[in-house]
Short mmCIF file of C-alpha atoms and ligand atoms in Angstrom, two decimals:
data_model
loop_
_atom_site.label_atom_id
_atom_site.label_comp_id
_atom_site.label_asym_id
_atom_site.label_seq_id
_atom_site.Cartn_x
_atom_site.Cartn_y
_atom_site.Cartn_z
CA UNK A 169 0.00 0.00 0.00
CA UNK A 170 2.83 2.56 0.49
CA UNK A 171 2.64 5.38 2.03
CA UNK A 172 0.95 8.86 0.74
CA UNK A 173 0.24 12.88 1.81
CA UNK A 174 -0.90 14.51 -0.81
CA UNK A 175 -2.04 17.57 1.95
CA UNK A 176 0.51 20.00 2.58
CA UNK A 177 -0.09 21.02 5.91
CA UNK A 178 0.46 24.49 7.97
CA UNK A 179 0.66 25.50 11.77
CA UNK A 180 -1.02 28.54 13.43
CA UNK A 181 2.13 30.64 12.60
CA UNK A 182 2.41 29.63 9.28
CA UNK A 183 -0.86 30.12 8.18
CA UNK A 184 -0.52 34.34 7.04
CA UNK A 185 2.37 33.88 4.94
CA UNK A 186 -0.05 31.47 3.13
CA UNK A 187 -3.10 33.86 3.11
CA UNK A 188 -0.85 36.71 1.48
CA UNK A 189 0.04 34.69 -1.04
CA UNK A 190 -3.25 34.35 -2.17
CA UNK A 191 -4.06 37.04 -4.46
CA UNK A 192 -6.71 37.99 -7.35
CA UNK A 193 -8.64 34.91 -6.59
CA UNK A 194 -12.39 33.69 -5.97
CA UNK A 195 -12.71 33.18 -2.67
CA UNK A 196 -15.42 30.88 -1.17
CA UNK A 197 -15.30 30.16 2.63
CA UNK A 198 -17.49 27.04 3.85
CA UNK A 199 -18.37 26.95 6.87
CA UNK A 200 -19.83 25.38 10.11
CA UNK A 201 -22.91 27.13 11.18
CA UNK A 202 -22.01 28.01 14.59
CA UNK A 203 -19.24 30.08 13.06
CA UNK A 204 -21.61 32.95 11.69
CA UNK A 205 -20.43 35.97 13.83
CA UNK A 206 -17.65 34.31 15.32
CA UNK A 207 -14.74 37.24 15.43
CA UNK A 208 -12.05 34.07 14.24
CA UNK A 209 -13.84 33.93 11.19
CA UNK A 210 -14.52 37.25 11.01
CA UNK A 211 -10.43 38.06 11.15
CA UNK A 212 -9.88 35.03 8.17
CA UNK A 213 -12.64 36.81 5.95
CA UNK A 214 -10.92 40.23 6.48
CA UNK A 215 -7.35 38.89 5.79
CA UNK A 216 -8.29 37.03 2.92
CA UNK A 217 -10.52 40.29 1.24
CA UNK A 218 -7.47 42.48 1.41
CA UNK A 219 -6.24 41.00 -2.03
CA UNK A 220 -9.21 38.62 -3.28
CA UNK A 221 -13.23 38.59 -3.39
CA UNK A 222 -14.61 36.50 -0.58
CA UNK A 223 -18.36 35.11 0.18
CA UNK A 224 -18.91 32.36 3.12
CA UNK A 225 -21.59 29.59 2.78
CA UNK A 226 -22.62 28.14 6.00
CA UNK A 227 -25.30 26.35 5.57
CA UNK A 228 -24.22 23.44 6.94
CA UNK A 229 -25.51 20.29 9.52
CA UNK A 230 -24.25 17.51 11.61
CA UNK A 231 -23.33 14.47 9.69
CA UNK A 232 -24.12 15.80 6.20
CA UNK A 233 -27.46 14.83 4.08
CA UNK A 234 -26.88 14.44 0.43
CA UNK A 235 -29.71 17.44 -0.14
CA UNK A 236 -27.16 19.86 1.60
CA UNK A 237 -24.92 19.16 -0.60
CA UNK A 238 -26.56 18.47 -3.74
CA UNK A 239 -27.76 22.98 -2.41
CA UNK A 240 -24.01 23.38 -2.03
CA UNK A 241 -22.99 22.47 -5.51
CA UNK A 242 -26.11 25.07 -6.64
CA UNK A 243 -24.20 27.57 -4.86
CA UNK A 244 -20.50 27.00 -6.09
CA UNK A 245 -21.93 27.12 -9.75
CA UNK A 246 -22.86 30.65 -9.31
CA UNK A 247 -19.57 31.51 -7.34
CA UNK A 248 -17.12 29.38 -9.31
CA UNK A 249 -14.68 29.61 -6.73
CA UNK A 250 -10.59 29.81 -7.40
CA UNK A 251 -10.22 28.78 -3.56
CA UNK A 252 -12.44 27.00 -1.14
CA UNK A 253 -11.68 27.63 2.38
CA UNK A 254 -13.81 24.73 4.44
CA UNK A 255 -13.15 25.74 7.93
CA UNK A 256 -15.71 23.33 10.94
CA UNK A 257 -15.90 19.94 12.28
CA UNK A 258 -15.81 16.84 10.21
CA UNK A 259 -19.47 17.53 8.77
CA UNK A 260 -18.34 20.95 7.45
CA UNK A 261 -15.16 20.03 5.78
CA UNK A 262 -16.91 16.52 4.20
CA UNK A 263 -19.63 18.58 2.88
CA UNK A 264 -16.86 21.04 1.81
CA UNK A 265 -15.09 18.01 0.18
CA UNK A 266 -18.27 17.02 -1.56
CA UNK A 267 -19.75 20.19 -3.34
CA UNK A 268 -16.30 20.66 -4.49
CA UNK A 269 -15.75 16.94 -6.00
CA UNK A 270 -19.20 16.84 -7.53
CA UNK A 271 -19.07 20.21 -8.57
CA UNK A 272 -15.70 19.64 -10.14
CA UNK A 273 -17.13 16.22 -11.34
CA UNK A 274 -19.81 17.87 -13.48
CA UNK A 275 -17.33 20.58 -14.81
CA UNK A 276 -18.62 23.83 -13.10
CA UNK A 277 -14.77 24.46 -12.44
CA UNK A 278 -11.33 24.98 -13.47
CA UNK A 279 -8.86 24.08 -10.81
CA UNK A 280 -10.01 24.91 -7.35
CA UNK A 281 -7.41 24.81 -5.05
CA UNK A 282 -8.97 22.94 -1.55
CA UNK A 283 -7.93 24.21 2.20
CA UNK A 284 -9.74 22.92 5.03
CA UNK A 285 -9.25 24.54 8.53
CA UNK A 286 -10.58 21.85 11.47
CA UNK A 287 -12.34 23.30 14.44
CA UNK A 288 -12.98 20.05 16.00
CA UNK A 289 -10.00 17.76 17.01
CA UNK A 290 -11.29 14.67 15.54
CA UNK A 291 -12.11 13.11 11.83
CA UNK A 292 -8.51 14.29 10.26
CA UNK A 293 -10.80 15.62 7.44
CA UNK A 294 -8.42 17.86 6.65
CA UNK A 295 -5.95 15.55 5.16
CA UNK A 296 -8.59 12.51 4.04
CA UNK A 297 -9.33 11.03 0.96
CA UNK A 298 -12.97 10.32 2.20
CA UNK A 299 -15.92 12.34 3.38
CA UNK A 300 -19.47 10.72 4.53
CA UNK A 301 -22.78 11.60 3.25
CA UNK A 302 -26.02 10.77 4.82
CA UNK A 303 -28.71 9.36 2.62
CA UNK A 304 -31.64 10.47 4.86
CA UNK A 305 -34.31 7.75 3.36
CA UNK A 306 -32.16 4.90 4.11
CA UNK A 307 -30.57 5.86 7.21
CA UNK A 308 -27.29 5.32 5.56
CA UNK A 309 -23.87 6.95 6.18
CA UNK A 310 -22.18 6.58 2.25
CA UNK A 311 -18.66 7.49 1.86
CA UNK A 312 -17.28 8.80 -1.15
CA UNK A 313 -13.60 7.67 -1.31
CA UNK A 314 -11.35 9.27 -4.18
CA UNK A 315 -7.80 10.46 -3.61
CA UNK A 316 -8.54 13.79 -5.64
CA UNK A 317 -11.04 14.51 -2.20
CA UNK A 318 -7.86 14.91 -0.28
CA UNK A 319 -7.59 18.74 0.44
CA UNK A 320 -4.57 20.42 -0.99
CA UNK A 321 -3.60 21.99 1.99
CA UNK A 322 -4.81 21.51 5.94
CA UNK A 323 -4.38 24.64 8.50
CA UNK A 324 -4.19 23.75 11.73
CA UNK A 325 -5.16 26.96 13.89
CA UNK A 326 -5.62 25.68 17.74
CA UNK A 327 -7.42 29.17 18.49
CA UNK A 328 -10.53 27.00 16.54
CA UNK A 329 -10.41 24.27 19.15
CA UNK A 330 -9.94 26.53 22.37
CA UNK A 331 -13.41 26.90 23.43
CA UNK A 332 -14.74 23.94 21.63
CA UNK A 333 -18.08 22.43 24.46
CA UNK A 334 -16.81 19.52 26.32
CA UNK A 335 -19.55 17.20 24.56
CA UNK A 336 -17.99 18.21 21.24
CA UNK A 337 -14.47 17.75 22.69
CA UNK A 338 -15.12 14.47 24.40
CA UNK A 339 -16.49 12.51 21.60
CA UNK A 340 -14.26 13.95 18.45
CA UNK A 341 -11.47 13.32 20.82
CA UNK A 342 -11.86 9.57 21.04
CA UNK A 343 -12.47 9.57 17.57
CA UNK A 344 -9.32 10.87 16.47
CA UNK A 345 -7.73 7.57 18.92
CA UNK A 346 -9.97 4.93 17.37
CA UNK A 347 -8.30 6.18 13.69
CA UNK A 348 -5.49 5.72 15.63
CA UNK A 349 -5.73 2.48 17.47
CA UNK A 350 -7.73 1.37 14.21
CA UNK A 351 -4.50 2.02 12.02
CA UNK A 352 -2.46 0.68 14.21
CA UNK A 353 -3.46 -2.88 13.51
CA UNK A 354 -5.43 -2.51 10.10
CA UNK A 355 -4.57 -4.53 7.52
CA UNK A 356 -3.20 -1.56 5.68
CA UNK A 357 -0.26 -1.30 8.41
CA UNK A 358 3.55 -0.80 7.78
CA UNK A 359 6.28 0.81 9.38
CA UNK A 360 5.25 3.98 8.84
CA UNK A 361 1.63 4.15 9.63
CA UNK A 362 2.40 2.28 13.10
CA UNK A 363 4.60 4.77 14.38
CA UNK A 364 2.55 7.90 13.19
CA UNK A 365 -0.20 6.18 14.91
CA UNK A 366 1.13 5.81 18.48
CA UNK A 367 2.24 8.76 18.45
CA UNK A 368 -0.93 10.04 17.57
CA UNK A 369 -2.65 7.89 20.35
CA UNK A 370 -0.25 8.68 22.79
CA UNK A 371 -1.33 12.44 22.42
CA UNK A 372 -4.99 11.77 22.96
CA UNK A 373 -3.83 9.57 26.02
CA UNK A 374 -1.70 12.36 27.37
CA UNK A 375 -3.99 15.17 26.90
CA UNK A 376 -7.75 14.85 26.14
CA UNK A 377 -8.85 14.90 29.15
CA UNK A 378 -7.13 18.29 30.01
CA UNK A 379 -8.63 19.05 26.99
CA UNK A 380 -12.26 17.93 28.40
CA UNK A 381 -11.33 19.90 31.39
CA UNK A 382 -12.30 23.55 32.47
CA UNK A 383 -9.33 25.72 31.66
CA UNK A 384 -7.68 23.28 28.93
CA UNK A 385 -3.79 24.88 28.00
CA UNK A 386 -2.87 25.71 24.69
CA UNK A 387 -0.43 23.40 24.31
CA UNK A 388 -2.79 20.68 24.83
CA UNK A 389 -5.27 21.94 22.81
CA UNK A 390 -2.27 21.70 20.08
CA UNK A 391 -1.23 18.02 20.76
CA UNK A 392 -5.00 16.48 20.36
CA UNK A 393 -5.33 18.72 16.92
CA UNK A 394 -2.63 17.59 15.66
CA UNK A 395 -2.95 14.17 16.74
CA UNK A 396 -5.99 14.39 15.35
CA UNK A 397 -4.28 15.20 12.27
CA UNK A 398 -1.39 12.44 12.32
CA UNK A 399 -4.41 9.87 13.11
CA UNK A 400 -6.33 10.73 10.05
CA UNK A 401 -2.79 10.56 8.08
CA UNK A 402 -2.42 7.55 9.47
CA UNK A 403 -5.82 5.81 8.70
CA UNK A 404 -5.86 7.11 5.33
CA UNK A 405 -2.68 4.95 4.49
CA UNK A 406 -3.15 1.83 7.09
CA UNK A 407 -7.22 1.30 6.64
CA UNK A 408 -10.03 1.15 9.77
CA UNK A 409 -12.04 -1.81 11.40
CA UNK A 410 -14.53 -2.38 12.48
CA UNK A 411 -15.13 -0.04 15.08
CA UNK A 412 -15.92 2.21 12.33
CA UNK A 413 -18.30 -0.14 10.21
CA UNK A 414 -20.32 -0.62 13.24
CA UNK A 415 -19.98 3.24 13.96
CA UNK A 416 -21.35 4.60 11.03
CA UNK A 417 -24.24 2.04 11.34
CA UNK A 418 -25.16 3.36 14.73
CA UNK A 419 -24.70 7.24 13.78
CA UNK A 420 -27.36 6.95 10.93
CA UNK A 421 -30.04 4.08 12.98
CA UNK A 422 -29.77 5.79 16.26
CA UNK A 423 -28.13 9.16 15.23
CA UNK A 424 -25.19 9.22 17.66
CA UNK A 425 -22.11 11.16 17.71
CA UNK A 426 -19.64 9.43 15.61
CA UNK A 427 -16.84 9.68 18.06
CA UNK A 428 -19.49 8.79 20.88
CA UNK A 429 -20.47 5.85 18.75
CA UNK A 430 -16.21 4.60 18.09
CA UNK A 431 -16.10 5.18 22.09
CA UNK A 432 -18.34 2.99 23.14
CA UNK A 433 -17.36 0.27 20.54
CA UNK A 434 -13.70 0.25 20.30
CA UNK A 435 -13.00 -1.34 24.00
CA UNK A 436 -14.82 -4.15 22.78
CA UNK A 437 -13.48 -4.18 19.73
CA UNK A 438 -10.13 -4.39 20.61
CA UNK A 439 -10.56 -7.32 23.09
CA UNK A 440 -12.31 -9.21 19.72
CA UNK A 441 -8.82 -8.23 17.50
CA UNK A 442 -6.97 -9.66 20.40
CA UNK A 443 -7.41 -12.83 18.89
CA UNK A 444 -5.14 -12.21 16.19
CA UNK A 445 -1.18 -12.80 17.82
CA UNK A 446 -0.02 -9.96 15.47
CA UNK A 447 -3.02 -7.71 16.59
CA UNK A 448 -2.09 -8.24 20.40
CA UNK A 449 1.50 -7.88 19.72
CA UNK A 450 1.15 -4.41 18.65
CA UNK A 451 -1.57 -3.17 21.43
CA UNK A 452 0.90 -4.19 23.81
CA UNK A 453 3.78 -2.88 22.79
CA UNK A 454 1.68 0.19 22.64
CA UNK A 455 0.32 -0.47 26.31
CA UNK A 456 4.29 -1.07 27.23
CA UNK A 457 5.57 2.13 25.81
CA UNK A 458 2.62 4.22 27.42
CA UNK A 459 3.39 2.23 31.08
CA UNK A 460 0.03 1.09 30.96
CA UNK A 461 1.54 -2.65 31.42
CA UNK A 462 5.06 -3.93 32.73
CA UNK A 463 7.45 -4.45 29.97
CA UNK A 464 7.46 -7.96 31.03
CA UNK A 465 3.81 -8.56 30.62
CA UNK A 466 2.81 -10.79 28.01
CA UNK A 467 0.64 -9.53 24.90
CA UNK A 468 -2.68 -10.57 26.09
CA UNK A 469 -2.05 -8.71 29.42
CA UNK A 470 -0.94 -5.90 27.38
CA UNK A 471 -3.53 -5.65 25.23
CA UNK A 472 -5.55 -6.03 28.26
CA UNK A 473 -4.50 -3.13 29.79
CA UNK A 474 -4.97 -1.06 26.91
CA UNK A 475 -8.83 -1.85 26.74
CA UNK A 476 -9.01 -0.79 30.28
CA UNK A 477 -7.41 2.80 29.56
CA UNK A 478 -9.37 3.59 26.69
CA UNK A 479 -12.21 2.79 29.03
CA UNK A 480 -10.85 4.61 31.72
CA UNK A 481 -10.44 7.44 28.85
CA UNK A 482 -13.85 7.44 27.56
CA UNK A 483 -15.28 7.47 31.15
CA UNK A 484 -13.56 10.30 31.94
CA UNK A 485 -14.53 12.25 28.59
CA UNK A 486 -18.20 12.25 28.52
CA UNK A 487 -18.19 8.73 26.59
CA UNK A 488 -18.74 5.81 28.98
CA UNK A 489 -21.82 5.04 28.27
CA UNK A 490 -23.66 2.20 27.45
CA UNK A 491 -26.38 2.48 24.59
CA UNK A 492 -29.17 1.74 27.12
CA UNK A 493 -28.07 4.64 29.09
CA UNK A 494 -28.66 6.99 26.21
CA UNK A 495 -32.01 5.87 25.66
CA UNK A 496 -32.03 3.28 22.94
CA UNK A 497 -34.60 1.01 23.59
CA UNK A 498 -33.94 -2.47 23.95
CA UNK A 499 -36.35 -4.05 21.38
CA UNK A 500 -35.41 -1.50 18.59
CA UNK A 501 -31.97 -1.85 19.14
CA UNK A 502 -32.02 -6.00 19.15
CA UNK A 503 -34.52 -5.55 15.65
CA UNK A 504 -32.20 -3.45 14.28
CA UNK A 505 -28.84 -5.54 14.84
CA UNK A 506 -29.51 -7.70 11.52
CA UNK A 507 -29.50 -4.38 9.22
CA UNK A 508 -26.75 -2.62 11.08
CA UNK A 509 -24.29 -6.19 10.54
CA UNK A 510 -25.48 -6.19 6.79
CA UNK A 511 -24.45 -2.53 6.32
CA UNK A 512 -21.10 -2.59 8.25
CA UNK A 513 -20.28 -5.47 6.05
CA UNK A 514 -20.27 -3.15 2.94
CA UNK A 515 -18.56 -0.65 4.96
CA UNK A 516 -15.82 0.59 3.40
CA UNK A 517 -13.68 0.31 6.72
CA UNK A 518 -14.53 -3.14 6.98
CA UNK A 519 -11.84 -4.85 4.97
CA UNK A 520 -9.09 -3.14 6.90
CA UNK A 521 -10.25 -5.41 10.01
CA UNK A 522 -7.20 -7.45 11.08
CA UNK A 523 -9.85 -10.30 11.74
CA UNK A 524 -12.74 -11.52 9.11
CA UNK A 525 -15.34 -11.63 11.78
CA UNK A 526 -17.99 -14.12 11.70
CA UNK A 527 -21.61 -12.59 12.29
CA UNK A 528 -21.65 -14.07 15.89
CA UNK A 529 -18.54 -12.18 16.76
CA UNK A 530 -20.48 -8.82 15.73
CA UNK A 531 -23.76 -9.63 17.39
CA UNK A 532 -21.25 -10.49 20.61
CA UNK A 533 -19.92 -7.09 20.43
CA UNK A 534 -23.27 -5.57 19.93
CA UNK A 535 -24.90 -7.35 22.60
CA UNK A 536 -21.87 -6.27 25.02
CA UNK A 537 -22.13 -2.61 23.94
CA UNK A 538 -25.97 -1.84 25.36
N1 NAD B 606 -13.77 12.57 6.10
C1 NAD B 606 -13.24 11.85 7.05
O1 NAD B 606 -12.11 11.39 6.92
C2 NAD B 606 -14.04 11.57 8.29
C3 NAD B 606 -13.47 10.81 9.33
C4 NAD B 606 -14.23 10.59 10.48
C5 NAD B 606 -15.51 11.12 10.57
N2 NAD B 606 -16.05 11.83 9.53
C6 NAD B 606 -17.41 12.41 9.59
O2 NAD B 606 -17.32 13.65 10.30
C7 NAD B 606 -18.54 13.91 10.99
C8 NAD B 606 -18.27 14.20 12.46
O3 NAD B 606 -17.43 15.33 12.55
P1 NAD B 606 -17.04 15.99 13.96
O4 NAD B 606 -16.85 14.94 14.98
O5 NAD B 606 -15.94 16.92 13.70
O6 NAD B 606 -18.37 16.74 14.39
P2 NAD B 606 -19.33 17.73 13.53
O7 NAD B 606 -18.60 18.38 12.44
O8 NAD B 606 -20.56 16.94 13.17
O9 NAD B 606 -19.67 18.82 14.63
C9 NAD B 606 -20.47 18.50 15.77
C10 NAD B 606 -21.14 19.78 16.28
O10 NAD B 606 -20.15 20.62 16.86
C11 NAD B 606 -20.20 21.94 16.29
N3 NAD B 606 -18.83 22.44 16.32
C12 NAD B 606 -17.77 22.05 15.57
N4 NAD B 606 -16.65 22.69 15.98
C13 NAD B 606 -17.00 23.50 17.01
C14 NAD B 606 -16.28 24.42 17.84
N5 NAD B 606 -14.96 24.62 17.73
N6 NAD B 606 -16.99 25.12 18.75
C15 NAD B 606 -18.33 24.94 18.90
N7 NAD B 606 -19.06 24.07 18.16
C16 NAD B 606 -18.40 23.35 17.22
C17 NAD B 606 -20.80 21.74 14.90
O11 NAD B 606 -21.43 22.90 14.43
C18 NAD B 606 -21.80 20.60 15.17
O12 NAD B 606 -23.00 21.10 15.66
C19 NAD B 606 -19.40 12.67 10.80
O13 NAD B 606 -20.32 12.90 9.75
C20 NAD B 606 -18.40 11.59 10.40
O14 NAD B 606 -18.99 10.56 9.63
C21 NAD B 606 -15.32 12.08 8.41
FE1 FE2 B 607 -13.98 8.42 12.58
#
């Protein structure tokens, strides 16, 4: 599989050098709603109009619908945009990703240069080759999956993340480690992608929960964004499991969080990939290097050890929960299980799996996540 970035990627302090050397161009921003008004947005539009004509789009929901985006692509054929600027959580920057693909697709466009801005810490949007639609009459999370969807550049600008609500925090948090603890074992895996990816899980580990926390520092508001980052580099190149063809399943049937969704299924998932020596080797090397285990331990109590800190993690983040506990009911949930197997199996995470489960391993991990 190799190993690819097609995303060049800037820091906070990098980031105006980049803006003046934009000039003469089409501007479009895209943004997340709750950004209308916000003064950070307000300084980007300003920066950006000194030299070039700028209009912002923001109408924009949670886990995209493929109406908002087929409205999107209305849009960009009246602007025509030399430069989008997608700047929001996952949902923005994927619906970003998709006007301008489909747009570009059906030839509204000459070359539109792509930058996506995160404001979450959390789907590594910014440097994917995927984003997710939503159709909303079959409850089903689609991903579109082209490398030309990879943005051309990713800024990183912490002051996004600084006041970003503990709910939002918690849950895109954890899913920026299950890319990373995904990668780390997917099928997908080589030398590179393993070490990107515990260093990108040993960030979450070290500082989400400051993160989650009341007064959270800069500097580890910077080490979960760009871990963020590094996890979504890594996935791209190593693949995901099944943690994330469940995931989407339960985001569109019972419209969770995705992150919530990964938190609450990767512990589980992890035990199940356990079973694979090569799998177990790797979680507990991980679990050694982060002291969560002896160095002596052997892989199982390793890998052991990690399930209990991502618990510990998730607990401690807003995301312990069990799906009874956020009001799924019971009967639904058990009806539903068939469907939600039969769509994760044409997920296109599933293949990166280190296991091939068998449908009784998935109802198992079902079962033990409500
Ligand atoms: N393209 C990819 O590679 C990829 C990877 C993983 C997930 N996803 C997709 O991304 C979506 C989830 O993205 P997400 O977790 O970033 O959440 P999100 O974009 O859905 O945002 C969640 C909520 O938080 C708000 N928000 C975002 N940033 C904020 C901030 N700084 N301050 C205040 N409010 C803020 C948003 O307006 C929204 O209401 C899902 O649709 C998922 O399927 C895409
Ligand atoms: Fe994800």
């Amino acid at each position: 599989m190799g190993f690819r970035l097609k995303t060049e990627i800037s820091f906070r302090e990098d980031i105006p050098e980049r803006i003046a050397a934009i000039r003469d161009k089409k501007v479009w921003i895209v943004c997340d709603g709750f950004l209308n008004g916000n003064p950070l947005l307000e300084k980007y539009r300003k920066a950006l109009s000194i030299a070039n004509r700028v209009e912002v789009y923001s109408d924009i929901v949670p886990d995209p619908p493929l109406t908002k985006v087929i409205a999107g692509i209305r849009v960009f054929k009246q602007v025509r945009p030399d430069v989008i600027l997608a700047i929001g959580g996952g949902s923005a920057i994927d619906t970003a990703k998709l006007i301008n693909y489909f747009a570009h697709g059906l030839g509204y466009n000459r070359e539109t240069r792509f930058i996506a801005m995160p404001t979450t810490s959390g789907t590594g949007s910014e440097v994917t080759a995927f984003a997710v639609v939503t159709d909303t009459e079959t409850n089903t999370k689609i991903p579109v999956n082209d490398a030309v969807i990879a943005p051309d550049e990713a800024w990183l600008d912490e002051d996004f993340v600084m006041n970003c609500p503990k709910k939002v925090t918690g849950a895109s948090g954890m899913d920026a480690l299950t890319h990373a603890l995904e990668a780390m074992v997917a099928r997908g895996a080589n030398h590179f992608t393993d070490g990107i990816a515990d260093k990108a899980a040993c960030n979450v580990f070290h500082f989400l929960e400051e993160c989650y926390g009341d007064a959270p520092s800069r500097e580890a508001r910077i080490r979960v964004h760009t871990g963020s980052c590094i996890a979504g580099i890594a996935f791209q190149n190593a693949g995901l499991g099944i943690s994330h063809a469940l995931s989407h399943q339960l985001g569109s049937e019972f419209h969770l969080a995705h992150g919530l969704a990964n938190a609450i299924l990767l512990p589980e998932v992890i035990k199940y990939n356990s079973k694979d020596a090569a799998a177990a080797a790797k979680y507990a090397h991980f679990a050694r290097i982060m002291f969560f285990a002896p160095r002596e331990c052997t892989d199982a109590e390793g890998a052991e050890a990690l399930v209990r800190e991502v618990r510990r993690l998730a607990a401690n983040v807003g995301c312990g929960q069990k799906l009874h506990e956020l009001g799924i009911e019971q009967e639904k949930y058990i009806a539903a299980i068939p469907t939600i197997i039969k769509k994760a199996q044409k997920d296109f995470t599933y293949p990166g799996n280190p296991i091939e489960p068998e449908v009784e391993d998935l109802v198992r991990i079902l079962l033990a996540i409500y």
